[in-house]
Coordinates of C-alpha atoms and ligand atoms in Angstrom, one line a residue:
X11 CA 0.0 0.0 0.0
X12 CA 1.2 3.5 -0.8
X13 CA 2.0 5.4 2.4
X14 CA 1.8 8.9 1.1
X15 CA -1.9 9.9 1.7
X16 CA -4.3 11.2 -0.9
X17 CA -5.4 14.7 0.1
X18 CA -9.1 15.6 0.3
X19 CA -10.5 19.1 0.6
X20 CA -14.1 19.3 1.9
X21 CA -16.2 22.2 0.8
X22 CA -19.0 22.5 3.3
X23 CA -19.4 21.0 6.7
X24 CA -23.1 20.9 7.3
X25 CA -25.3 17.9 7.8
X26 CA -23.6 15.9 5.0
X27 CA -20.1 17.3 5.2
X28 CA -19.7 16.7 8.9
X29 CA -20.8 13.1 8.4
X30 CA -18.3 12.7 5.5
X31 CA -15.5 13.9 7.8
X32 CA -16.6 11.7 10.7
X33 CA -16.7 8.6 8.5
X34 CA -13.4 9.4 6.9
X35 CA -11.9 9.4 10.4
X36 CA -13.8 6.5 11.9
X37 CA -13.2 4.2 8.9
X38 CA -9.7 5.5 8.0
X39 CA -8.1 2.1 8.0
X40 CA -10.8 0.4 6.0
X41 CA -10.8 3.2 3.4
X42 CA -7.0 3.0 3.1
X43 CA -7.2 -0.7 2.6
X44 CA -9.9 -0.4 0.0
X45 CA -8.2 2.4 -1.9
X46 CA -4.6 1.3 -1.6
X47 CA -3.5 4.5 0.1
X48 CA -4.5 6.5 3.1
X49 CA -6.9 9.4 2.6
X50 CA -6.3 12.5 4.6
X51 CA -8.6 15.4 5.2
X52 CA -6.4 18.3 4.2
X53 CA -8.8 21.3 4.6
X54 CA -12.4 22.1 5.3
X55 CA -14.0 25.2 3.9
X56 CA -16.9 26.6 6.0
X57 CA -18.9 29.8 6.3
X58 CA -19.0 29.9 10.1
X59 CA -15.5 29.2 11.4
X60 CA -16.4 29.7 15.0
X61 CA -18.8 26.7 15.2
X62 CA -17.6 23.7 17.2
X63 CA -17.0 20.8 14.9
X64 CA -16.4 17.6 16.8
X65 CA -13.7 15.4 15.5
X66 CA -12.3 18.0 13.0
X67 CA -8.9 19.5 13.7
X68 CA -9.6 23.3 13.9
X69 CA -6.3 23.9 12.0
X70 CA -8.0 22.4 8.9
X71 CA -10.9 24.9 8.9
X72 CA -10.8 27.8 6.5
X73 CA -13.3 30.4 5.2
X74 CA -11.5 30.6 1.9
X75 CA -12.6 27.7 -0.3
X76 CA -10.9 29.2 -3.4
X77 CA -7.5 29.2 -1.8
X78 CA -8.1 25.6 -0.6
X79 CA -9.0 24.2 -4.1
X80 CA -6.1 26.2 -5.6
X81 CA -3.5 24.8 -3.3
X82 CA -2.2 22.4 -5.9
X83 CA -1.7 19.4 -3.6
X84 CA -5.3 18.4 -3.3
X85 CA -6.2 15.1 -4.9
X86 CA -10.0 15.2 -4.4
X87 CA -12.4 18.0 -3.7
X88 CA -15.7 17.0 -2.1
X89 CA -18.3 19.7 -2.8
X90 CA -21.3 19.6 -0.4
X91 CA -22.2 23.3 -0.3
X92 CA -24.9 23.1 -2.9
X93 CA -26.3 25.9 -5.1
X94 CA -24.9 27.2 -8.3
X95 CA -22.2 29.7 -7.2
X96 CA -19.7 29.5 -5.7
X97 CA -19.9 25.7 -6.2
X98 CA -19.5 25.9 -10.0
X99 CA -16.4 28.1 -9.9
X100 CA -14.8 26.1 -7.2
X101 CA -15.3 22.8 -9.0
X102 CA -13.8 24.3 -12.2
X103 CA -10.8 25.6 -10.2
X104 CA -10.4 22.3 -8.6
X105 CA -10.1 20.6 -12.0
X106 CA -7.6 23.2 -13.1
X107 CA -5.5 22.7 -10.0
X108 CA -5.2 18.9 -10.2
X109 CA -8.1 17.6 -8.2
X110 CA -11.0 15.3 -9.2
X111 CA -14.4 16.2 -7.7
X112 CA -17.1 14.4 -5.8
X113 CA -20.3 16.5 -5.6
X114 CA -23.8 16.1 -4.1
X115 CA -25.0 19.2 -6.0
X116 CA -28.1 18.1 -8.0
X117 CA -29.1 21.7 -8.9
X118 CA -25.7 22.4 -10.4
X119 CA -25.4 19.1 -12.2
X120 CA -28.9 19.5 -13.7
X121 CA -28.1 23.0 -14.9
X122 CA -24.5 22.8 -16.0
X123 CA -23.6 19.1 -16.0
X124 CA -22.4 19.2 -19.6
X125 CA -20.0 22.1 -19.0
X126 CA -18.6 20.6 -15.8
X127 CA -18.1 17.2 -17.5
X128 CA -16.3 19.0 -20.3
X129 CA -14.0 20.8 -17.9
X130 CA -13.3 17.5 -16.1
X131 CA -12.4 15.8 -19.4
X132 CA -10.2 18.8 -20.4
X133 CA -8.1 18.4 -17.4
X134 CA -8.3 14.6 -17.2
X135 CA -10.1 14.5 -13.9
X136 CA -13.1 12.7 -12.5
X137 CA -16.5 14.2 -11.7
X138 CA -18.7 11.8 -9.6
X139 CA -22.0 12.7 -8.0
X140 CA -23.8 9.6 -6.8
X141 CA -25.1 11.6 -3.8
X142 CA -26.9 14.2 -6.0
X143 CA -29.8 11.8 -6.8
X144 CA -31.7 9.9 -4.1
X145 CA -29.1 10.1 -1.3
X146 CA -27.7 6.7 -0.4
X147 CA -29.4 4.8 -3.2
X148 CA -26.9 3.6 -5.8
X149 CA -28.4 4.9 -9.1
X150 CA -25.8 6.8 -11.0
X151 CA -23.2 4.0 -11.0
X152 CA -25.7 1.3 -11.8
X153 CA -27.0 3.3 -14.7
X154 CA -23.6 4.5 -15.9
X155 CA -21.7 1.2 -15.4
X156 CA -23.8 -1.8 -14.5
X157 CA -26.4 -1.1 -17.3
X158 CA -23.9 0.2 -19.8
X159 CA -24.5 -2.8 -22.0
X160 CA -28.2 -2.6 -21.9
X161 CA -30.8 -0.2 -23.2
X162 CA -32.9 1.7 -20.6
X163 CA -36.3 2.6 -21.8
X164 CA -37.9 4.1 -18.7
X165 CA -37.0 5.4 -15.3
X166 CA -39.9 5.9 -12.9
X167 CA -38.9 7.3 -9.5
X168 CA -39.9 8.6 -6.2
X169 CA -36.9 10.9 -5.7
X170 CA -38.1 13.3 -3.1
X171 CA -38.6 12.1 0.4
X172 CA -40.4 15.2 1.8
X173 CA -43.2 14.9 -0.7
X174 CA -43.4 11.2 -0.4
X175 CA -43.8 11.6 3.4
X176 CA -46.6 14.2 2.9
X177 CA -48.5 12.1 0.3
X178 CA -48.1 8.9 2.4
X179 CA -49.6 10.7 5.4
X180 CA -52.5 12.0 3.3
X181 CA -53.1 8.5 2.0
X182 CA -52.9 6.6 5.3
X183 CA -54.4 9.1 7.7
X184 CA -56.8 11.1 5.6
X185 CA -55.0 14.3 6.4
X186 CA -55.2 17.3 4.1
X187 CA -52.1 18.7 2.4
X188 CA -51.4 21.4 4.9
X189 CA -51.8 19.1 7.9
X190 CA -49.4 16.6 6.4
X191 CA -46.9 19.3 5.5
X192 CA -47.1 20.7 9.1
X193 CA -46.2 17.2 10.3
X194 CA -43.3 16.9 7.8
X195 CA -42.0 20.2 9.0
X196 CA -42.3 19.3 12.7
X197 CA -40.4 16.1 12.0
X198 CA -37.6 17.9 10.1
X199 CA -38.4 16.4 6.7
X200 CA -39.7 19.6 5.2
X201 CA -37.7 22.8 5.3
X202 CA -39.1 26.1 6.5
X203 CA -39.6 27.1 2.9
X204 CA -40.7 23.8 1.3
X205 CA -41.1 25.2 -2.2
X206 CA -38.2 23.3 -3.8
X207 CA -39.7 20.0 -2.6
X208 CA -43.5 20.5 -2.9
X209 CA -43.3 22.3 -6.2
X210 CA -41.2 19.5 -7.7
X211 CA -38.0 21.6 -8.4
X212 CA -35.8 19.1 -6.4
X213 CA -37.3 16.1 -8.2
X214 CA -37.0 17.8 -11.6
X215 CA -33.2 18.4 -11.1
X216 CA -32.9 14.7 -10.3
X217 CA -35.0 13.7 -13.3
X218 CA -32.7 15.7 -15.6
X219 CA -29.6 13.9 -14.2
X220 CA -31.2 10.5 -14.4
X221 CA -32.6 11.0 -17.9
X222 CA -29.3 12.2 -19.3
X223 CA -27.4 9.2 -17.9
X224 CA -30.1 6.6 -18.7
X225 CA -30.5 7.7 -22.4
X226 CA -27.0 8.9 -23.1
X227 CA -28.1 12.3 -24.1
X228 CA -28.2 15.8 -22.6
X229 CA -31.2 16.7 -20.5
X230 CA -31.2 20.0 -18.7
X231 CA -33.4 21.2 -15.9
X232 CA -35.4 23.4 -18.3
X233 CA -36.2 20.3 -20.4
X234 CA -38.1 18.7 -17.5
X235 CA -41.8 19.3 -17.3
X236 CA -42.8 20.0 -13.7
X237 CA -45.9 20.2 -11.6
X238 CA -45.9 20.3 -7.8
X239 CA -48.1 18.4 -5.5
X240 CA -49.7 21.2 -3.4
X241 CA -53.1 20.8 -5.2
X242 CA -53.5 17.1 -4.3
X243 CA -56.5 16.7 -2.0
X244 CA -58.1 14.1 0.2
X245 CA -60.8 13.8 -2.5
X246 CA -58.1 12.8 -5.0
X247 CA -56.9 10.1 -2.7
X248 CA -60.5 8.8 -2.3
X249 CA -60.8 8.7 -6.2
X250 CA -57.4 6.9 -6.4
X251 CA -58.5 4.3 -3.8
X252 CA -61.7 3.7 -5.8
X253 CA -59.5 2.8 -8.7
X254 CA -57.1 0.6 -6.6
X255 CA -54.4 3.3 -6.8
X256 CA -52.4 5.6 -4.6
X257 CA -50.9 9.0 -5.5
X258 CA -47.2 9.6 -5.7
X259 CA -45.0 12.5 -7.0
X260 CA -43.2 10.8 -9.8
X261 CA -40.1 11.6 -11.8
X262 CA -40.6 9.9 -15.1
X263 CA -38.0 9.7 -17.8
X264 CA -38.9 7.8 -21.0
X265 CA -37.6 7.0 -24.4
X266 CA -40.3 7.6 -27.0
X267 CA -41.9 4.5 -28.6
X268 CA -40.1 5.2 -31.9
X269 CA -36.8 5.7 -30.1
X270 CA -36.2 9.1 -31.7
X271 CA -36.6 11.3 -28.6
X272 CA -36.9 11.2 -24.8
X273 CA -39.0 13.0 -22.2
X274 CA -38.6 13.9 -18.6
X275 CA -41.3 15.1 -16.3
X276 CA -42.3 15.4 -12.6
X277 CA -45.9 15.5 -11.5
X278 CA -48.3 13.8 -9.1
X279 CA -49.8 10.7 -10.6
X280 CA -52.2 7.8 -9.6
X281 CA -50.2 4.6 -9.4
X282 CA -51.8 1.1 -9.0
X283 CA -51.3 -0.4 -5.6
X284 CA -49.8 -3.4 -7.3
X285 CA -46.9 -1.4 -8.6
X286 CA -43.7 -1.8 -6.5
X287 CA -43.4 2.0 -6.1
X288 CA -46.8 2.2 -4.5
X289 CA -45.4 0.5 -1.4
X290 CA -42.7 3.1 -0.9
X291 CA -43.7 4.7 2.4
X292 CA -42.8 7.7 4.5
X293 CA -39.7 9.6 3.4
X294 CA -38.1 6.7 1.5
X295 CA -37.1 7.0 -2.2
X296 CA -37.2 4.4 -4.9
X297 CA -36.4 4.3 -8.6
X298 CA -37.8 1.7 -11.0
X299 CA -35.8 1.1 -14.1
X300 CA -37.1 -0.7 -17.2
X301 CA -34.5 -1.9 -19.6
X302 CA -34.5 -4.1 -22.6
X303 CA -32.4 -7.0 -21.4
X304 CA -32.5 -6.7 -17.6
X305 CA -36.2 -6.1 -17.5
X306 CA -37.5 -4.3 -14.4
X307 CA -35.2 -3.3 -11.6
X308 CA -36.0 -1.4 -8.4
X309 CA -33.6 0.6 -6.3
X310 CA -34.9 1.6 -2.8
X311 CA -33.6 3.4 0.3
X312 CA -33.2 6.6 2.2
X313 CA -33.0 9.5 -0.3
X314 CA -31.7 12.2 2.1
X315 CA -30.1 12.8 5.5
X316 CA -26.5 13.3 6.6
X317 CA -25.4 9.7 7.0
X318 CA -27.1 8.2 3.9
X319 CA -25.9 11.0 1.7
X320 CA -22.4 10.7 3.2
X321 CA -22.4 7.0 2.3
X322 CA -22.9 7.9 -1.4
X323 CA -20.2 10.6 -1.2
X324 CA -17.7 8.2 0.5
X325 CA -18.4 5.5 -2.2
X326 CA -17.5 8.1 -4.9
X327 CA -14.5 9.2 -2.9
X328 CA -13.2 5.6 -2.8
X329 CA -13.8 5.2 -6.6
X330 CA -12.1 8.5 -7.5
X331 CA -9.1 7.8 -5.2
X332 CA -8.7 4.4 -6.8
X333 CA -8.7 6.0 -10.2
X334 CA -6.1 8.6 -9.1
X335 CA -3.8 5.8 -7.9
X336 CA -4.2 4.0 -11.2
X337 CA -3.6 7.2 -13.1
X338 CA -6.9 6.7 -14.8
X339 CA -10.3 8.4 -14.9
X340 CA -13.7 6.7 -14.6
X341 CA -16.6 7.2 -17.0
X342 CA -17.4 10.8 -18.0
X343 CA -20.4 12.2 -19.7
X344 CA -22.0 9.9 -22.3
X345 CA -24.3 12.0 -24.5
X346 CA -23.5 10.3 -27.8
X347 CA -27.2 9.6 -28.8
X348 CA -28.0 13.3 -28.9
X349 CA -31.6 12.4 -28.5
X350 CA -33.8 15.5 -28.4
X351 CA -36.1 16.1 -25.4
X352 CA -39.8 16.3 -26.5
X353 CA -42.3 18.7 -24.9
X354 CA -44.9 17.4 -22.4
X355 CA -47.6 17.6 -25.1
X356 CA -46.1 14.7 -26.9
X357 CA -45.9 12.5 -23.8
X358 CA -48.4 9.6 -24.1
X359 CA -50.2 9.1 -20.8
X360 CA -53.7 8.5 -19.3
X361 CA -55.9 11.0 -17.4
X362 CA -58.3 10.5 -14.5
X363 CA -60.8 13.4 -14.8
X364 CA -63.4 14.1 -12.2
X365 CA -66.2 16.5 -13.3
X366 CA -69.2 18.0 -11.7
X367 CA -71.9 18.0 -14.3
X368 CA -75.6 18.8 -14.7
X369 CA -77.6 15.7 -14.1
X370 CA -79.9 15.8 -17.1
X371 CA -80.4 14.0 -20.4
X372 CA -77.7 14.2 -23.0
X373 CA -74.9 15.3 -20.7
X374 CA -72.9 12.1 -20.8
X375 CA -73.2 12.1 -24.6
X376 CA -72.0 15.7 -24.8
X377 CA -69.0 14.9 -22.6
X378 CA -68.2 11.8 -24.6
X379 CA -68.3 13.8 -27.8
X380 CA -65.6 16.2 -26.5
X381 CA -63.3 13.2 -25.8
X382 CA -64.0 11.8 -29.3
X383 CA -63.3 15.2 -31.0
X384 CA -59.9 15.2 -29.4
X385 CA -59.1 11.7 -30.4
X386 CA -59.1 10.5 -26.8
X387 CA -60.5 7.1 -26.1
X388 CA -62.4 6.6 -22.8
X389 CA -61.5 3.6 -20.7
X390 CA -64.0 3.8 -17.9
X391 CA -66.8 6.2 -16.8
X392 CA -68.3 6.2 -13.3
X393 CA -71.3 8.5 -12.6
X394 CA -72.8 9.2 -9.2
X395 CA -75.5 11.7 -8.5
X396 CA -74.6 14.2 -5.8
X397 CA -77.3 14.1 -3.1
X398 CA -76.1 17.5 -1.8
X399 CA -77.0 19.0 -5.2
X400 CA -80.4 17.2 -5.8
X401 CA -83.0 19.9 -5.6
X402 CA -86.2 20.7 -7.4
X403 CA -84.4 23.2 -9.7
X404 CA -85.2 22.9 -13.4
X405 CA -81.8 21.5 -14.2
X406 CA -82.4 18.4 -12.1
X407 CA -79.3 18.7 -9.8
X408 CA -75.7 17.6 -10.3
X409 CA -73.7 14.5 -10.7
X410 CA -70.0 13.5 -10.4
X411 CA -68.6 12.0 -13.5
X412 CA -65.2 10.3 -13.2
X413 CA -63.6 9.5 -16.6
X414 CA -60.5 7.4 -17.0
X415 CA -59.0 7.6 -20.5
X416 CA -56.9 5.2 -22.5
X417 CA -53.4 6.4 -23.4
X418 CA -53.2 9.5 -25.6
X419 CA -50.8 12.4 -26.1
X420 CA -50.8 14.8 -23.2
X421 CA -51.7 17.7 -25.6
X422 CA -54.9 15.9 -26.6
X423 CA -55.8 15.1 -23.0
X424 CA -55.2 18.7 -21.8
X425 CA -57.1 20.0 -24.9
X426 CA -60.0 17.7 -23.9
X427 CA -60.1 19.1 -20.4
X428 CA -60.1 22.7 -21.7
X429 CA -63.0 22.0 -24.0
X430 CA -64.9 20.3 -21.2
X431 CA -64.5 23.4 -19.0
X432 CA -66.2 25.3 -21.8
X433 CA -69.4 23.2 -21.7
X434 CA -72.4 24.8 -19.9
X435 CA -73.3 21.4 -18.5
X436 CA -69.9 21.0 -16.9
X437 CA -70.1 22.9 -13.6
X438 CA -66.5 22.3 -12.6
X439 CA -63.5 20.1 -13.2
X440 CA -62.9 18.8 -9.6
X441 CA -59.6 17.1 -10.4
X442 CA -57.3 15.9 -13.1
X443 CA -54.6 13.5 -12.5
X444 CA -52.4 11.4 -14.8
X445 CA -52.4 7.6 -14.3
X446 CA -49.0 5.9 -14.5
X447 CA -47.4 2.6 -13.9
X448 CA -49.5 0.2 -16.0
Ligands
HSE528 N1 -35.2 17.6 0.1 C1 -34.9 16.4 -0.6 C2 -36.0 15.3 -0.2 C3 -33.6 15.8 -0.2 O1 -36.9 15.6 0.5 O2 -35.9 14.2 -0.7 C4 -32.5 16.4 -0.9 O3 -32.6 16.2 -2.3

């Protein structure tokens, strides 16, 4: 074994960074044996130098991350500060000054992954980021390496623990969105400002990364269609249950049937209870991969938290250190297919539509005509009169009409809903939800 240690600079020492430092110390001998050389924490860049950091030599602490990455003797920079800048500039400087990089920064990778990969390749360095998607769950490496000989057609994932916790609570306790969010906040799953999670931005960044790797093309954050889950109601869960489904916020990356394009989207969807992702409870994450030769694979585990995320960072650190010792680099960006990313309107999906309609002759026929005019085939229709709206008024009261469609382009489905809203006999569109996983 080489005795001269590989030097690691840690950028950020919050929940994840402090766990990375702790595990590096606690497992130093094992890590050295697995890598073939000791790894040494050579510097830790932080914003608040005065904070007590147990187990970290205060002499290693600095508030100048730029000077740290430019030192010239750093082998690996571990970036766990998040956000776009200064992370992007620091990673680029790290490459230029001899270091490979391990990052957990999904926002940056989704936005600028191609440029960062190009910089890594230019300087002959590694850029690894297993921790950027779904915490501890191995996904990037299986997609990049284990499935490198296969053809992935679809990736369907629950990649945000906060929203899965909220939806699970709504499903199992009957709580409304706000009540479930309050519980998620009290338990520390949701942040004080939960926008990134509940509006699907976090999941969209992960979808962009997964789609790019799965389909060997470039998918940027702006390419990902996104809808949050704040509008999901208890009534939606009741409708889902009536169909033998639950509701999940899904990240869905698909290759088009003709193979000529890909799509990536994040939105809430009804999912049959028989689908393996339906049983993913609480704040857990899981990703279901469908590939030509392997068939269906599922990756499951904790998608966030200091220790699980540190596990993924440490795995990358070991891989990058091994590459350094072997004077090699691991796989870089693979975007050779150049497949374009299609707009949401071209995605083929199914809708569950719940309408409040006038309960009088001809209404069902009128509604069915709108579907036919948009080329959307109806799978099932369920009508129920609404006792609360049965009066002696001349229109004869109201009924709830639940329509589930067959698969159709999303543009046709959303066009149908718009046209339905324009009918006098449609008093309101109570809910619209896509149905996935069949
Ligand atoms: N906030 C994310 C989640 C974890 O709830 O899953 C970090 O991506």
